Coordinates of C-alpha atoms and ligand atoms in Angstrom, one line a residue:
X1 CA 0.0 0.0 0.0
X2 CA 1.3 3.4 -0.8
X3 CA -1.1 6.0 0.7
X4 CA -0.1 9.5 1.6
X5 CA -1.7 12.2 3.8
X6 CA -2.5 15.6 2.4
X7 CA -4.0 17.7 5.2
X8 CA -6.6 15.3 6.7
X9 CA -7.1 13.2 3.6
X10 CA -5.6 9.8 2.9
X11 CA -5.0 9.3 -0.8
X12 CA -2.9 7.5 -3.4
X13 CA 0.5 9.0 -3.8
X14 CA -0.1 9.8 -7.5
X15 CA -3.2 11.9 -6.6
X16 CA -1.2 14.1 -4.2
X17 CA -0.2 17.4 -5.9
X18 CA 1.8 20.5 -4.7
X19 CA 0.7 24.0 -5.8
X20 CA 3.6 25.7 -7.6
X21 CA 3.1 28.7 -5.3
X22 CA 3.3 26.6 -2.1
X23 CA 5.7 28.5 0.2
X24 CA 7.5 25.3 1.1
X25 CA 8.2 24.7 -2.6
X26 CA 9.3 28.3 -3.3
X27 CA 11.0 29.4 -0.1
X28 CA 11.5 26.3 2.1
X29 CA 9.0 28.1 4.4
X30 CA 8.0 25.1 6.5
X31 CA 9.1 22.5 9.0
X32 CA 9.3 18.7 9.0
X33 CA 9.9 15.6 11.1
X34 CA 11.1 12.0 10.5
X35 CA 9.7 9.4 12.9
X36 CA 11.1 5.9 13.1
X37 CA 8.8 2.9 12.9
X38 CA 9.8 -0.4 14.4
X39 CA 7.6 -3.5 14.4
X40 CA 4.7 -1.3 13.2
X41 CA 4.9 1.2 16.1
X42 CA 6.2 4.7 16.3
X43 CA 9.4 5.1 18.4
X44 CA 9.5 8.4 20.4
X45 CA 6.5 9.5 18.4
X46 CA 5.3 12.0 21.0
X47 CA 8.8 13.6 21.3
X48 CA 8.9 14.2 17.5
X49 CA 5.4 15.6 17.4
X50 CA 6.2 17.9 20.4
X51 CA 9.3 19.1 18.5
X52 CA 7.2 19.8 15.4
X53 CA 4.9 22.0 17.4
X54 CA 8.0 23.8 18.9
X55 CA 9.4 24.4 15.4
X56 CA 6.0 25.7 14.3
X57 CA 5.9 28.2 17.1
X58 CA 9.5 29.4 16.4
X59 CA 8.5 30.3 12.8
X60 CA 5.1 31.7 13.8
X61 CA 3.3 29.0 11.8
X62 CA -0.1 27.9 13.0
X63 CA -0.6 24.2 12.6
X64 CA -4.0 23.1 11.3
X65 CA -4.5 20.3 13.9
X66 CA -4.0 19.4 17.5
X67 CA -1.3 17.0 18.7
X68 CA -4.0 14.4 19.3
X69 CA -5.4 14.6 15.8
X70 CA -2.0 14.5 14.2
X71 CA -1.0 11.4 16.2
X72 CA -4.2 9.7 15.1
X73 CA -3.7 10.6 11.4
X74 CA -0.1 9.3 11.4
X75 CA -1.2 6.1 13.1
X76 CA -3.9 5.6 10.4
X77 CA -1.3 6.2 7.6
X78 CA 1.2 3.8 9.1
X79 CA -1.5 1.1 9.5
X80 CA -3.0 1.5 6.1
X81 CA 0.4 1.2 4.5
X82 CA 1.2 -1.8 6.8
X83 CA 4.6 -0.4 7.6
X84 CA 6.8 -2.6 9.8
X85 CA 10.3 -1.1 9.7
X86 CA 10.7 2.4 8.2
X87 CA 9.9 6.0 8.7
X88 CA 7.1 8.5 8.5
X89 CA 8.1 11.7 6.8
X90 CA 5.8 14.7 7.6
X91 CA 6.0 18.3 6.8
X92 CA 4.0 21.5 7.1
X93 CA 4.4 24.5 4.9
X94 CA 2.9 28.0 5.3
X95 CA 0.6 27.2 2.4
X96 CA 0.1 28.4 -1.1
X97 CA -0.3 32.1 -2.0
X98 CA 1.1 34.6 -4.6
X99 CA 4.8 34.8 -4.2
X100 CA 5.9 37.5 -1.7
X101 CA 8.5 37.3 1.1
X102 CA 6.3 38.4 4.0
X103 CA 3.7 36.0 5.4
X104 CA 0.4 35.7 3.6
X105 CA -2.9 36.7 5.3
X106 CA -4.4 34.4 7.9
X107 CA -6.9 32.9 5.5
X108 CA -4.1 31.0 3.8
X109 CA -3.9 27.7 5.5
X110 CA -0.8 25.7 6.2
X111 CA -0.4 22.6 4.1
X112 CA 0.4 19.3 5.8
X113 CA 1.7 16.2 4.0
X114 CA 3.0 12.9 5.2
X115 CA 4.1 9.6 3.7
X116 CA 5.8 6.4 4.9
X117 CA 8.8 4.6 3.5
X118 CA 10.4 1.2 4.4
X119 CA 13.9 1.9 5.8
X120 CA 15.8 -1.0 7.3
X121 CA 18.0 -0.5 10.3
X122 CA 21.6 0.1 9.0
X123 CA 22.9 -3.0 10.8
X124 CA 26.1 -3.5 8.8
X125 CA 27.2 0.1 9.3
X126 CA 26.3 0.0 13.0
X127 CA 28.4 -3.1 13.5
X128 CA 31.4 -2.0 11.5
X129 CA 31.3 1.8 11.9
X130 CA 31.5 4.4 9.1
X131 CA 33.7 7.3 8.1
X132 CA 33.0 11.0 8.2
X133 CA 34.6 14.1 6.6
X134 CA 34.8 17.4 8.4
X135 CA 33.3 20.5 6.8
X136 CA 32.7 24.1 7.6
X137 CA 29.3 24.8 9.2
X138 CA 28.0 27.4 6.8
X139 CA 24.4 27.2 8.0
X140 CA 22.2 29.9 9.6
X141 CA 22.0 30.6 13.3
X142 CA 18.7 28.9 14.0
X143 CA 19.7 25.3 13.5
X144 CA 17.4 24.4 16.5
X145 CA 14.4 24.8 14.1
X146 CA 13.7 21.7 12.0
X147 CA 13.2 23.8 8.9
X148 CA 12.8 22.6 5.3
X149 CA 15.7 24.9 4.4
X150 CA 18.5 22.3 4.3
X151 CA 20.9 23.6 1.6
X152 CA 23.8 24.0 4.0
X153 CA 23.3 20.5 5.2
X154 CA 22.9 19.1 1.7
X155 CA 26.1 20.7 0.4
X156 CA 28.0 19.1 3.3
X157 CA 26.4 15.7 2.9
X158 CA 27.1 15.7 -0.9
X159 CA 30.8 16.5 -0.2
X160 CA 30.8 13.5 2.3
X161 CA 29.2 11.2 -0.3
X162 CA 31.5 12.3 -3.1
X163 CA 34.4 11.3 -0.9
X164 CA 32.9 7.9 0.0
X165 CA 32.0 8.9 3.5
X166 CA 28.7 8.5 5.4
X167 CA 28.5 11.8 7.2
X168 CA 30.0 15.3 7.4
X169 CA 31.0 16.6 10.9
X170 CA 30.3 20.3 10.9
X171 CA 32.4 22.9 12.7
X172 CA 32.2 26.7 13.4
X173 CA 35.9 27.8 13.7
X174 CA 37.4 25.0 15.7
X175 CA 34.2 24.0 17.5
X176 CA 32.3 20.9 16.4
X177 CA 28.5 21.6 16.2
X178 CA 26.8 18.5 14.7
X179 CA 26.6 16.3 11.7
X180 CA 24.9 17.3 8.4
X181 CA 21.9 15.1 9.5
X182 CA 22.9 13.9 12.9
X183 CA 24.3 14.9 16.3
X184 CA 28.0 14.2 17.2
X185 CA 29.3 12.7 20.4
X186 CA 32.8 12.0 21.7
X187 CA 34.0 9.8 24.6
X188 CA 37.3 10.5 26.3
X189 CA 38.4 8.9 29.6
X190 CA 34.9 7.3 30.2
X191 CA 33.1 10.6 29.8
X192 CA 30.7 11.4 26.9
X193 CA 30.5 15.0 25.5
X194 CA 28.1 16.5 23.0
X195 CA 27.3 20.1 21.9
X196 CA 24.7 21.7 24.2
X197 CA 21.2 22.2 22.8
X198 CA 21.6 25.8 21.7
X199 CA 20.6 27.6 18.5
X200 CA 23.6 26.0 16.7
X201 CA 22.3 22.5 16.6
X202 CA 19.1 20.5 16.3
X203 CA 18.3 19.0 19.6
X204 CA 17.9 15.5 18.2
X205 CA 15.4 13.1 19.7
X206 CA 18.0 10.4 19.5
X207 CA 20.5 12.7 21.3
X208 CA 18.0 13.1 24.1
X209 CA 17.4 9.4 24.3
X210 CA 21.2 8.7 24.4
X211 CA 21.7 11.2 27.3
X212 CA 18.9 9.5 29.2
X213 CA 20.5 6.1 28.5
X214 CA 24.0 7.3 29.7
X215 CA 22.6 7.3 33.3
X216 CA 21.2 3.8 32.8
X217 CA 24.6 2.4 31.7
X218 CA 26.7 4.4 34.2
X219 CA 28.4 6.6 31.6
X220 CA 28.9 10.2 32.8
X221 CA 28.2 13.0 30.3
X222 CA 28.6 16.7 29.7
X223 CA 26.6 18.8 27.3
X224 CA 29.7 20.9 26.5
X225 CA 31.1 21.9 23.1
X226 CA 34.4 20.3 22.0
X227 CA 37.0 21.2 19.4
X228 CA 38.1 19.4 16.3
X229 CA 41.3 18.6 18.0
X230 CA 39.5 17.1 21.0
X231 CA 37.5 15.0 18.6
X232 CA 40.7 13.7 16.9
X233 CA 42.1 12.7 20.3
X234 CA 38.9 11.1 21.6
X235 CA 38.7 7.4 22.5
X236 CA 35.4 7.0 20.7
X237 CA 33.3 9.1 18.3
X238 CA 29.8 8.4 17.1
X239 CA 26.9 10.1 15.4
X240 CA 23.2 9.7 16.2
X241 CA 19.9 10.3 14.4
X242 CA 16.5 8.8 13.9
X243 CA 17.4 6.7 10.9
X244 CA 21.1 6.0 11.8
X245 CA 20.5 5.3 15.6
X246 CA 23.9 5.1 17.4
X247 CA 26.4 5.0 14.5
X248 CA 30.1 4.6 15.3
X249 CA 32.6 6.9 13.4
X250 CA 35.8 4.9 13.0
X251 CA 37.5 7.6 10.9
X252 CA 37.0 11.4 11.0
X253 CA 38.8 13.4 8.3
X254 CA 42.2 11.8 8.1
X255 CA 42.2 10.6 11.7
X256 CA 41.5 7.0 12.6
X257 CA 39.4 6.7 15.8
X258 CA 40.8 4.1 18.3
X259 CA 41.5 0.9 16.6
X260 CA 39.1 1.6 13.7
X261 CA 36.3 -0.5 15.3
X262 CA 33.3 0.7 17.4
X263 CA 34.3 1.5 20.9
X264 CA 33.1 -0.2 24.1
X265 CA 30.8 2.6 25.3
X266 CA 29.4 3.1 21.8
X267 CA 28.5 -0.6 21.8
X268 CA 27.0 -0.3 25.2
X269 CA 24.9 2.6 24.1
X270 CA 23.8 0.7 20.9
X271 CA 22.7 -2.1 23.2
X272 CA 20.8 0.2 25.5
X273 CA 19.2 2.0 22.6
X274 CA 18.0 -1.3 21.1
X275 CA 16.6 -2.1 24.6
X276 CA 14.7 1.2 24.6
X277 CA 13.3 0.5 21.1
X278 CA 12.1 -3.0 22.2
X279 CA 10.6 -1.6 25.3
X280 CA 8.5 0.9 23.3
X281 CA 7.8 -1.1 20.1
X282 CA 8.2 -4.8 21.1
X283 CA 10.6 -7.4 19.8
X284 CA 12.3 -6.6 16.5
X285 CA 12.0 -9.0 13.7
X286 CA 15.7 -9.4 12.9
X287 CA 18.8 -7.7 14.2
X288 CA 22.6 -8.3 14.5
X289 CA 23.3 -5.4 16.9
Ligands
PLP301 C1 21.0 18.6 11.4 C2 20.5 17.5 12.2 N1 21.0 17.3 13.5 C3 20.5 16.3 14.2 C4 19.6 15.3 13.7 C5 19.2 14.2 14.6 O1 17.9 14.4 15.0 P1 16.9 13.2 15.4 O2 17.7 12.4 16.4 O3 15.8 13.8 16.0 O4 16.7 12.5 14.2 C6 19.1 15.5 12.4 C7 18.2 14.5 11.9 O5 17.8 14.5 10.8 C8 19.6 16.6 11.7 O6 19.1 16.8 10.4

């Protein structure tokens, strides 16, 4: 099944159309979320929906539904498409109106769309680890908003891909901020560090879950920025996101991390993260991690 949601209507994907004057299409004037589905259930669904409402507030966008209705609609979409392991992508734009930079009148309604996609867990990469490049963080100063404007992120990810890497670790001067589509963590002397949740990063839902799990596994942590040099000298480095979960970085730029295999705390966190998934969504069908 391949149904999509447009506002409150479920329809076939081919029937869904975007107005050429939709402000999301013309300006990237909108926000989005990606929610992970495991065993047919949303993982941290409420946290993602809460963050969508926070992003909406930050760009003065009125959402056309309540959190309860949105949750119900997403549930319906997931069920009708019989999605087991994958994602729900959802976005809201400020609607369609004649092109002008300032916001349209209040009678222009926000446009909501959502669809599902099968996405397996990246098990091989989680087991072996992946490499990252480093790139200048050229983005704007409101990275806390999950905005549709992703050009800065896309340029960095493209550079990573073209060099055969999985991710780009972004930095402002010598300070590491986050990945092009993930948060970045280092571990040195049995202590985890990650950039604090300021305007310079997206406060990832996976990031929050990881910090919560640190206490469970007895790993101390600091939400404190670190430099490129500190990252190069770290015992362990990993990235985290909704689709990549806890993903070990075994080489960053030209620097090999540890012995080029996932570190012991990273593996502990992967295990704890899998436990959290299974607690919320039930047993997973197949996994090596
Ligand atoms: C720039 C950026 N930072 C961090 C994240 C991780 O956020 P989450 O864990 O909520 O997926 C993402 C996810 O797409 C992202 O795009």
